[in-house]
Amino acid sequence: MVITSRNNPLVRRILSLREKKFRRAAGEYVVEGLKSVREAAESGAHIRLLVRAEHHPLQNIEADSEVVVASGVFEKLSEEVSPQGILAVVEMPACTPEPPRSLSLLLDGVSDPGNMGTVLRTANAAGYEDIYLRGCTDPFASKCVRASMGGLFRVRLHIGGDAELASALAGIPLICADMGGKNAFCFSPPERFCLVIGNEANGVTEQMRAACAHTVRVPMRPGCESLNAGVSAGILMYLLRADHFRSV
């Protein structure tokens, strides 16, 4: 059976997931595009629903259920400029703050979904598997999911209040990214650490600065504005792991 009405209750439910409050209430979010859906499945994410446009071929992707919709209905569901004809409704992970298993990153007030997605993508590539979010944009927003290019599915997210995050990171040295810090190229990081990246406009909050054991900066030519948060995070994530990557 093909769903042909844009007012179908299931269609309306999927559309509601564009809003953070409905994503949180349902505990699910949308992943769109064949590559992204496949990466979600391969990473072990729980796909509750697979949605295909009627022209899209059948895919061997494990899901609790699958529906086929008319092309016009899929266009309504899609947030892509050129819809590929497939999307998935994915169960949201718990994101309860826990101690890191590896190198980690704390994002302090990052507000742009594109920046968030870029950081998650780079963190996955650089081996920062635990990402702590303090007052940030929703990582499950569609723009962030797209920008992460699969990184969202391969890192562990930890979202909570100050007390929960502090407890999870107890004993882990925090390294603050700030223009007033030590040249990161001259800095030797401890074996375990958590890199702190601040808000795009205001940087790391005073509260988080006070909790940091070290402060580093990316050096720039005189007169340059501060770097984009995603770019700064990427440079520092790799730089602080330089010894590891020399042998890769």
PDB file of N, CA, C and O in Angstrom, residues 77-146:
ATOM      1  N   LEU A  77       7.854  15.491   2.961  1.00  0.00           N
ATOM      2  CA  LEU A  77       8.627  15.031   4.112  1.00  0.00           C
ATOM      3  C   LEU A  77      10.086  15.464   4.045  1.00  0.00           C
ATOM      4  O   LEU A  77      10.726  15.663   5.071  1.00  0.00           O
ATOM      5  N   SER A  78      10.600  15.606   2.848  1.00  0.00           N
ATOM      6  CA  SER A  78      12.023  15.871   2.666  1.00  0.00           C
ATOM      7  C   SER A  78      12.406  17.310   2.991  1.00  0.00           C
ATOM      8  O   SER A  78      11.651  18.245   2.746  1.00  0.00           O
ATOM      9  N   GLU A  79      13.623  17.455   3.522  1.00  0.00           N
ATOM     10  CA  GLU A  79      14.201  18.785   3.731  1.00  0.00           C
ATOM     11  C   GLU A  79      15.402  18.996   2.818  1.00  0.00           C
ATOM     12  O   GLU A  79      16.135  19.970   2.968  1.00  0.00           O
ATOM     13  N   GLU A  80      15.587  18.102   1.859  1.00  0.00           N
ATOM     14  CA  GLU A  80      16.680  18.193   0.910  1.00  0.00           C
ATOM     15  C   GLU A  80      16.250  18.977  -0.325  1.00  0.00           C
ATOM     16  O   GLU A  80      15.077  18.962  -0.702  1.00  0.00           O
ATOM     17  N   VAL A  81      17.207  19.639  -0.973  1.00  0.00           N
ATOM     18  CA  VAL A  81      16.922  20.345  -2.219  1.00  0.00           C
ATOM     19  C   VAL A  81      16.569  19.345  -3.317  1.00  0.00           C
ATOM     20  O   VAL A  81      15.648  19.553  -4.109  1.00  0.00           O
ATOM     21  N   SER A  82      17.301  18.225  -3.343  1.00  0.00           N
ATOM     22  CA  SER A  82      17.048  17.167  -4.321  1.00  0.00           C
ATOM     23  C   SER A  82      16.807  15.864  -3.562  1.00  0.00           C
ATOM     24  O   SER A  82      17.755  15.103  -3.300  1.00  0.00           O
ATOM     25  N   PRO A  83      15.578  15.587  -3.169  1.00  0.00           N
ATOM     26  CA  PRO A  83      15.274  14.394  -2.367  1.00  0.00           C
ATOM     27  C   PRO A  83      15.700  13.101  -3.068  1.00  0.00           C
ATOM     28  O   PRO A  83      15.505  12.942  -4.271  1.00  0.00           O
ATOM     29  N   GLN A  84      16.294  12.197  -2.293  1.00  0.00           N
ATOM     30  CA  GLN A  84      16.736  10.914  -2.845  1.00  0.00           C
ATOM     31  C   GLN A  84      15.660   9.844  -2.770  1.00  0.00           C
ATOM     32  O   GLN A  84      15.819   8.768  -3.345  1.00  0.00           O
ATOM     33  N   GLY A  85      14.609  10.127  -2.019  1.00  0.00           N
ATOM     34  CA  GLY A  85      13.515   9.170  -1.968  1.00  0.00           C
ATOM     35  C   GLY A  85      13.580   8.160  -0.840  1.00  0.00           C
ATOM     36  O   GLY A  85      12.851   7.167  -0.845  1.00  0.00           O
ATOM     37  N   ILE A  86      14.434   8.408   0.160  1.00  0.00           N
ATOM     38  CA  ILE A  86      14.494   7.503   1.300  1.00  0.00           C
ATOM     39  C   ILE A  86      14.884   8.272   2.555  1.00  0.00           C
ATOM     40  O   ILE A  86      15.735   9.163   2.516  1.00  0.00           O
ATOM     41  N   LEU A  87      14.215   7.957   3.657  1.00  0.00           N
ATOM     42  CA  LEU A  87      14.569   8.524   4.957  1.00  0.00           C
ATOM     43  C   LEU A  87      14.229   7.511   6.037  1.00  0.00           C
ATOM     44  O   LEU A  87      13.496   6.550   5.814  1.00  0.00           O
ATOM     45  N   ALA A  88      14.788   7.745   7.209  1.00  0.00           N
ATOM     46  CA  ALA A  88      14.543   6.845   8.339  1.00  0.00           C
ATOM     47  C   ALA A  88      14.206   7.652   9.583  1.00  0.00           C
ATOM     48  O   ALA A  88      14.731   8.741   9.787  1.00  0.00           O
ATOM     49  N   VAL A  89      13.308   7.098  10.378  1.00  0.00           N
ATOM     50  CA  VAL A  89      13.031   7.634  11.706  1.00  0.00           C
ATOM     51  C   VAL A  89      13.841   6.781  12.672  1.00  0.00           C
ATOM     52  O   VAL A  89      13.645   5.562  12.761  1.00  0.00           O
ATOM     53  N   VAL A  90      14.793   7.410  13.368  1.00  0.00           N
ATOM     54  CA  VAL A  90      15.788   6.697  14.170  1.00  0.00           C
ATOM     55  C   VAL A  90      15.583   6.984  15.655  1.00  0.00           C
ATOM     56  O   VAL A  90      15.286   8.119  16.043  1.00  0.00           O
ATOM     57  N   GLU A  91      15.746   5.958  16.456  1.00  0.00           N
ATOM     58  CA  GLU A  91      15.617   6.130  17.909  1.00  0.00           C
ATOM     59  C   GLU A  91      16.778   6.961  18.442  1.00  0.00           C
ATOM     60  O   GLU A  91      17.937   6.712  18.130  1.00  0.00           O
ATOM     61  N   MET A  92      16.453   7.933  19.262  1.00  0.00           N
ATOM     62  CA  MET A  92      17.465   8.802  19.854  1.00  0.00           C
ATOM     63  C   MET A  92      18.180   8.057  20.990  1.00  0.00           C
ATOM     64  O   MET A  92      17.534   7.418  21.818  1.00  0.00           O
ATOM     65  N   PRO A  93      19.517   8.121  21.051  1.00  0.00           N
ATOM     66  CA  PRO A  93      20.219   7.491  22.174  1.00  0.00           C
ATOM     67  C   PRO A  93      19.946   8.231  23.477  1.00  0.00           C
ATOM     68  O   PRO A  93      19.490   9.372  23.471  1.00  0.00           O
ATOM     69  N   ALA A  94      20.241   7.585  24.581  1.00  0.00           N
ATOM     70  CA  ALA A  94      19.914   8.156  25.895  1.00  0.00           C
ATOM     71  C   ALA A  94      20.675   9.451  26.180  1.00  0.00           C
ATOM     72  O   ALA A  94      20.124  10.385  26.751  1.00  0.00           O
ATOM     73  N   CYS A  95      21.947   9.530  25.813  1.00  0.00           N
ATOM     74  CA  CYS A  95      22.791  10.724  26.008  1.00  0.00           C
ATOM     75  C   CYS A  95      22.989  11.098  27.471  1.00  0.00           C
ATOM     76  O   CYS A  95      23.287  12.245  27.802  1.00  0.00           O
ATOM     77  N   THR A  96      22.802  10.147  28.385  1.00  0.00           N
ATOM     78  CA  THR A  96      23.034  10.403  29.805  1.00  0.00           C
ATOM     79  C   THR A  96      24.533  10.541  30.065  1.00  0.00           C
ATOM     80  O   THR A  96      25.310   9.684  29.637  1.00  0.00           O
ATOM     81  N   PRO A  97      24.974  11.618  30.717  1.00  0.00           N
ATOM     82  CA  PRO A  97      26.408  11.816  30.927  1.00  0.00           C
ATOM     83  C   PRO A  97      27.069  10.670  31.689  1.00  0.00           C
ATOM     84  O   PRO A  97      26.609  10.262  32.762  1.00  0.00           O
ATOM     85  N   GLU A  98      28.140  10.137  31.120  1.00  0.00           N
ATOM     86  CA  GLU A  98      28.937   9.079  31.718  1.00  0.00           C
ATOM     87  C   GLU A  98      30.409   9.416  31.529  1.00  0.00           C
ATOM     88  O   GLU A  98      30.753  10.233  30.665  1.00  0.00           O
ATOM     89  N   PRO A  99      31.300   8.806  32.307  1.00  0.00           N
ATOM     90  CA  PRO A  99      32.733   9.072  32.125  1.00  0.00           C
ATOM     91  C   PRO A  99      33.181   8.693  30.719  1.00  0.00           C
ATOM     92  O   PRO A  99      32.663   7.738  30.125  1.00  0.00           O
ATOM     93  N   PRO A 100      34.140   9.423  30.161  1.00  0.00           N
ATOM     94  CA  PRO A 100      34.607   9.125  28.799  1.00  0.00           C
ATOM     95  C   PRO A 100      35.400   7.828  28.749  1.00  0.00           C
ATOM     96  O   PRO A 100      36.110   7.476  29.685  1.00  0.00           O
ATOM     97  N   ARG A 101      35.272   7.141  27.608  1.00  0.00           N
ATOM     98  CA  ARG A 101      36.064   5.931  27.383  1.00  0.00           C
ATOM     99  C   ARG A 101      37.335   6.247  26.604  1.00  0.00           C
ATOM    100  O   ARG A 101      38.221   5.407  26.487  1.00  0.00           O
ATOM    101  N   SER A 102      37.374   7.432  26.027  1.00  0.00           N
ATOM    102  CA  SER A 102      38.516   7.811  25.194  1.00  0.00           C
ATOM    103  C   SER A 102      38.719   9.310  25.325  1.00  0.00           C
ATOM    104  O   SER A 102      38.179   9.944  26.234  1.00  0.00           O
ATOM    105  N   LEU A 103      39.465   9.893  24.393  1.00  0.00           N
ATOM    106  CA  LEU A 103      39.586  11.348  24.365  1.00  0.00           C
ATOM    107  C   LEU A 103      38.206  11.961  24.154  1.00  0.00           C
ATOM    108  O   LEU A 103      37.343  11.374  23.498  1.00  0.00           O
ATOM    109  N   SER A 104      38.015  13.141  24.700  1.00  0.00           N
ATOM    110  CA  SER A 104      36.675  13.709  24.677  1.00  0.00           C
ATOM    111  C   SER A 104      36.694  15.194  24.347  1.00  0.00           C
ATOM    112  O   SER A 104      37.735  15.853  24.357  1.00  0.00           O
ATOM    113  N   LEU A 105      35.507  15.692  24.095  1.00  0.00           N
ATOM    114  CA  LEU A 105      35.302  17.071  23.670  1.00  0.00           C
ATOM    115  C   LEU A 105      34.085  17.606  24.412  1.00  0.00           C
ATOM    116  O   LEU A 105      33.079  16.899  24.534  1.00  0.00           O
ATOM    117  N   LEU A 106      34.190  18.833  24.931  1.00  0.00           N
ATOM    118  CA  LEU A 106      33.036  19.475  25.542  1.00  0.00           C
ATOM    119  C   LEU A 106      32.705  20.724  24.736  1.00  0.00           C
ATOM    120  O   LEU A 106      33.556  21.605  24.572  1.00  0.00           O
ATOM    121  N   LEU A 107      31.487  20.790  24.240  1.00  0.00           N
ATOM    122  CA  LEU A 107      31.031  21.954  23.489  1.00  0.00           C
ATOM    123  C   LEU A 107      30.200  22.819  24.419  1.00  0.00           C
ATOM    124  O   LEU A 107      29.167  22.389  24.938  1.00  0.00           O
ATOM    125  N   ASP A 108      30.674  24.039  24.628  1.00  0.00           N
ATOM    126  CA  ASP A 108      30.075  24.951  25.608  1.00  0.00           C
ATOM    127  C   ASP A 108      29.269  26.034  24.883  1.00  0.00           C
ATOM    128  O   ASP A 108      29.807  27.065  24.493  1.00  0.00           O
ATOM    129  N   GLY A 109      27.982  25.762  24.658  1.00  0.00           N
ATOM    130  CA  GLY A 109      27.106  26.757  24.057  1.00  0.00           C
ATOM    131  C   GLY A 109      27.220  26.882  22.553  1.00  0.00           C
ATOM    132  O   GLY A 109      26.846  27.928  22.002  1.00  0.00           O
ATOM    133  N   VAL A 110      27.701  25.859  21.851  1.00  0.00           N
ATOM    134  CA  VAL A 110      27.742  25.912  20.381  1.00  0.00           C
ATOM    135  C   VAL A 110      26.304  25.956  19.872  1.00  0.00           C
ATOM    136  O   VAL A 110      25.500  25.074  20.175  1.00  0.00           O
ATOM    137  N   SER A 111      25.977  26.997  19.113  1.00  0.00           N
ATOM    138  CA  SER A 111      24.570  27.253  18.782  1.00  0.00           C
ATOM    139  C   SER A 111      24.187  27.005  17.333  1.00  0.00           C
ATOM    140  O   SER A 111      23.007  26.923  17.013  1.00  0.00           O
ATOM    141  N   ASP A 112      25.168  26.888  16.457  1.00  0.00           N
ATOM    142  CA  ASP A 112      24.865  26.707  15.041  1.00  0.00           C
ATOM    143  C   ASP A 112      24.851  25.212  14.693  1.00  0.00           C
ATOM    144  O   ASP A 112      25.854  24.524  14.909  1.00  0.00           O
ATOM    145  N   PRO A 113      23.745  24.696  14.138  1.00  0.00           N
ATOM    146  CA  PRO A 113      23.674  23.266  13.812  1.00  0.00           C
ATOM    147  C   PRO A 113      24.739  22.834  12.817  1.00  0.00           C
ATOM    148  O   PRO A 113      25.253  21.711  12.900  1.00  0.00           O
ATOM    149  N   GLY A 114      25.075  23.731  11.855  1.00  0.00           N
ATOM    150  CA  GLY A 114      26.112  23.391  10.898  1.00  0.00           C
ATOM    151  C   GLY A 114      27.462  23.209  11.568  1.00  0.00           C
ATOM    152  O   GLY A 114      28.215  22.273  11.268  1.00  0.00           O
ATOM    153  N   ASN A 115      27.791  24.108  12.499  1.00  0.00           N
ATOM    154  CA  ASN A 115      29.035  23.968  13.262  1.00  0.00           C
ATOM    155  C   ASN A 115      29.026  22.695  14.096  1.00  0.00           C
ATOM    156  O   ASN A 115      30.029  21.975  14.174  1.00  0.00           O
ATOM    157  N   MET A 116      27.890  22.437  14.738  1.00  0.00           N
ATOM    158  CA  MET A 116      27.777  21.226  15.554  1.00  0.00           C
ATOM    159  C   MET A 116      28.037  19.984  14.707  1.00  0.00           C
ATOM    160  O   MET A 116      28.816  19.097  15.081  1.00  0.00           O
ATOM    161  N   GLY A 117      27.392  19.914  13.548  1.00  0.00           N
ATOM    162  CA  GLY A 117      27.582  18.762  12.684  1.00  0.00           C
ATOM    163  C   GLY A 117      29.016  18.621  12.210  1.00  0.00           C
ATOM    164  O   GLY A 117      29.567  17.511  12.171  1.00  0.00           O
ATOM    165  N   THR A 118      29.642  19.746  11.869  1.00  0.00           N
ATOM    166  CA  THR A 118      31.038  19.733  11.431  1.00  0.00           C
ATOM    167  C   THR A 118      31.954  19.216  12.534  1.00  0.00           C
ATOM    168  O   THR A 118      32.866  18.419  12.283  1.00  0.00           O
ATOM    169  N   VAL A 119      31.717  19.662  13.755  1.00  0.00           N
ATOM    170  CA  VAL A 119      32.537  19.214  14.882  1.00  0.00           C
ATOM    171  C   VAL A 119      32.357  17.715  15.106  1.00  0.00           C
ATOM    172  O   VAL A 119      33.338  16.985  15.332  1.00  0.00           O
ATOM    173  N   LEU A 120      31.124  17.224  15.037  1.00  0.00           N
ATOM    174  CA  LEU A 120      30.888  15.790  15.237  1.00  0.00           C
ATOM    175  C   LEU A 120      31.574  14.973  14.142  1.00  0.00           C
ATOM    176  O   LEU A 120      32.137  13.909  14.402  1.00  0.00           O
ATOM    177  N   ARG A 121      31.517  15.476  12.923  1.00  0.00           N
ATOM    178  CA  ARG A 121      32.169  14.790  11.807  1.00  0.00           C
ATOM    179  C   ARG A 121      33.675  14.701  12.032  1.00  0.00           C
ATOM    180  O   ARG A 121      34.292  13.645  11.851  1.00  0.00           O
ATOM    181  N   THR A 122      34.275  15.825  12.443  1.00  0.00           N
ATOM    182  CA  THR A 122      35.715  15.859  12.656  1.00  0.00           C
ATOM    183  C   THR A 122      36.116  15.053  13.885  1.00  0.00           C
ATOM    184  O   THR A 122      37.149  14.365  13.882  1.00  0.00           O
ATOM    185  N   ALA A 123      35.313  15.124  14.937  1.00  0.00           N
ATOM    186  CA  ALA A 123      35.608  14.358  16.152  1.00  0.00           C
ATOM    187  C   ALA A 123      35.652  12.867  15.844  1.00  0.00           C
ATOM    188  O   ALA A 123      36.544  12.143  16.325  1.00  0.00           O
ATOM    189  N   ASN A 124      34.722  12.399  15.047  1.00  0.00           N
ATOM    190  CA  ASN A 124      34.711  10.992  14.661  1.00  0.00           C
ATOM    191  C   ASN A 124      35.996  10.643  13.905  1.00  0.00           C
ATOM    192  O   ASN A 124      36.626   9.621  14.167  1.00  0.00           O
ATOM    193  N   ALA A 125      36.397  11.500  12.982  1.00  0.00           N
ATOM    194  CA  ALA A 125      37.598  11.244  12.184  1.00  0.00           C
ATOM    195  C   ALA A 125      38.865  11.259  13.041  1.00  0.00           C
ATOM    196  O   ALA A 125      39.793  10.462  12.822  1.00  0.00           O
ATOM    197  N   ALA A 126      38.903  12.168  14.021  1.00  0.00           N
ATOM    198  CA  ALA A 126      40.114  12.343  14.834  1.00  0.00           C
ATOM    199  C   ALA A 126      40.161  11.436  16.054  1.00  0.00           C
ATOM    200  O   ALA A 126      41.150  11.432  16.788  1.00  0.00           O
ATOM    201  N   GLY A 127      39.107  10.679  16.304  1.00  0.00           N
ATOM    202  CA  GLY A 127      39.120   9.727  17.402  1.00  0.00           C
ATOM    203  C   GLY A 127      38.665  10.253  18.742  1.00  0.00           C
ATOM    204  O   GLY A 127      38.981   9.673  19.788  1.00  0.00           O
ATOM    205  N   TYR A 128      37.902  11.343  18.734  1.00  0.00           N
ATOM    206  CA  TYR A 128      37.303  11.867  19.970  1.00  0.00           C
ATOM    207  C   TYR A 128      35.896  11.276  20.050  1.00  0.00           C
ATOM    208  O   TYR A 128      34.960  11.758  19.430  1.00  0.00           O
ATOM    209  N   GLU A 129      35.769  10.212  20.827  1.00  0.00           N
ATOM    210  CA  GLU A 129      34.535   9.422  20.782  1.00  0.00           C
ATOM    211  C   GLU A 129      33.454   9.895  21.744  1.00  0.00           C
ATOM    212  O   GLU A 129      32.290   9.530  21.586  1.00  0.00           O
ATOM    213  N   ASP A 130      33.834  10.669  22.755  1.00  0.00           N
ATOM    214  CA  ASP A 130      32.863  11.137  23.748  1.00  0.00           C
ATOM    215  C   ASP A 130      32.698  12.643  23.639  1.00  0.00           C
ATOM    216  O   ASP A 130      33.662  13.401  23.835  1.00  0.00           O
ATOM    217  N   ILE A 131      31.468  13.077  23.335  1.00  0.00           N
ATOM    218  CA  ILE A 131      31.187  14.495  23.121  1.00  0.00           C
ATOM    219  C   ILE A 131      30.176  14.957  24.167  1.00  0.00           C
ATOM    220  O   ILE A 131      29.057  14.446  24.228  1.00  0.00           O
ATOM    221  N   TYR A 132      30.580  15.941  24.975  1.00  0.00           N
ATOM    222  CA  TYR A 132      29.729  16.480  26.038  1.00  0.00           C
ATOM    223  C   TYR A 132      29.140  17.814  25.571  1.00  0.00           C
ATOM    224  O   TYR A 132      29.869  18.684  25.077  1.00  0.00           O
ATOM    225  N   LEU A 133      27.843  17.960  25.730  1.00  0.00           N
ATOM    226  CA  LEU A 133      27.160  19.160  25.249  1.00  0.00           C
ATOM    227  C   LEU A 133      26.592  19.942  26.428  1.00  0.00           C
ATOM    228  O   LEU A 133      25.783  19.432  27.203  1.00  0.00           O
ATOM    229  N   ARG A 134      27.019  21.195  26.529  1.00  0.00           N
ATOM    230  CA  ARG A 134      26.547  22.084  27.601  1.00  0.00           C
ATOM    231  C   ARG A 134      25.843  23.282  26.970  1.00  0.00           C
ATOM    232  O   ARG A 134      26.476  24.153  26.390  1.00  0.00           O
ATOM    233  N   GLY A 135      24.519  23.325  27.064  1.00  0.00           N
ATOM    234  CA  GLY A 135      23.755  24.454  26.533  1.00  0.00           C
ATOM    235  C   GLY A 135      23.898  24.639  25.038  1.00  0.00           C
ATOM    236  O   GLY A 135      23.970  25.775  24.567  1.00  0.00           O
ATOM    237  N   CYS A 136      23.948  23.562  24.290  1.00  0.00           N
ATOM    238  CA  CYS A 136      24.188  23.635  22.845  1.00  0.00           C
ATOM    239  C   CYS A 136      22.906  23.467  22.035  1.00  0.00           C
ATOM    240  O   CYS A 136      21.855  23.088  22.563  1.00  0.00           O
ATOM    241  N   THR A 137      23.023  23.716  20.735  1.00  0.00           N
ATOM    242  CA  THR A 137      21.940  23.425  19.813  1.00  0.00           C
ATOM    243  C   THR A 137      21.686  21.918  19.794  1.00  0.00           C
ATOM    244  O   THR A 137      22.541  21.121  20.191  1.00  0.00           O
ATOM    245  N   ASP A 138      20.512  21.535  19.321  1.00  0.00           N
ATOM    246  CA  ASP A 138      20.134  20.126  19.315  1.00  0.00           C
ATOM    247  C   ASP A 138      20.945  19.361  18.260  1.00  0.00           C
ATOM    248  O   ASP A 138      20.851  19.657  17.069  1.00  0.00           O
ATOM    249  N   PRO A 139      21.726  18.361  18.658  1.00  0.00           N
ATOM    250  CA  PRO A 139      22.523  17.615  17.676  1.00  0.00           C
ATOM    251  C   PRO A 139      21.677  16.745  16.755  1.00  0.00           C
ATOM    252  O   PRO A 139      22.189  16.235  15.752  1.00  0.00           O
ATOM    253  N   PHE A 140      20.387  16.594  17.082  1.00  0.00           N
ATOM    254  CA  PHE A 140      19.516  15.747  16.264  1.00  0.00           C
ATOM    255  C   PHE A 140      18.658  16.556  15.286  1.00  0.00           C
ATOM    256  O   PHE A 140      17.786  16.012  14.626  1.00  0.00           O
ATOM    257  N   ALA A 141      18.919  17.859  15.201  1.00  0.00           N
ATOM    258  CA  ALA A 141      18.262  18.684  14.191  1.00  0.00           C
ATOM    259  C   ALA A 141      18.760  18.244  12.813  1.00  0.00           C
ATOM    260  O   ALA A 141      19.912  17.839  12.655  1.00  0.00           O
ATOM    261  N   SER A 142      17.902  18.350  11.811  1.00  0.00           N
ATOM    262  CA  SER A 142      18.237  17.812  10.487  1.00  0.00           C
ATOM    263  C   SER A 142      19.510  18.432   9.911  1.00  0.00           C
ATOM    264  O   SER A 142      20.325  17.737   9.292  1.00  0.00           O
ATOM    265  N   LYS A 143      19.704  19.736  10.093  1.00  0.00           N
ATOM    266  CA  LYS A 143      20.905  20.384   9.545  1.00  0.00           C
ATOM    267  C   LYS A 143      22.161  19.817  10.184  1.00  0.00           C
ATOM    268  O   LYS A 143      23.184  19.625   9.507  1.00  0.00           O
ATOM    269  N   CYS A 144      22.101  19.546  11.475  1.00  0.00           N
ATOM    270  CA  CYS A 144      23.247  18.972  12.168  1.00  0.00           C
ATOM    271  C   CYS A 144      23.490  17.538  11.703  1.00  0.00           C
ATOM    272  O   CYS A 144      24.628  17.137  11.476  1.00  0.00           O
ATOM    273  N   VAL A 145      22.419  16.766  11.579  1.00  0.00           N
ATOM    274  CA  VAL A 145      22.551  15.380  11.120  1.00  0.00           C
ATOM    275  C   VAL A 145      23.234  15.341   9.759  1.00  0.00           C
ATOM    276  O   VAL A 145      24.161  14.559   9.526  1.00  0.00           O
ATOM    277  N   ARG A 146      22.795  16.218   8.850  1.00  0.00           N
ATOM    278  CA  ARG A 146      23.386  16.248   7.509  1.00  0.00           C
ATOM    279  C   ARG A 146      24.862  16.664   7.568  1.00  0.00           C
ATOM    280  O   ARG A 146      25.716  16.060   6.927  1.00  0.00           O
TER     281      ARG A 146
END
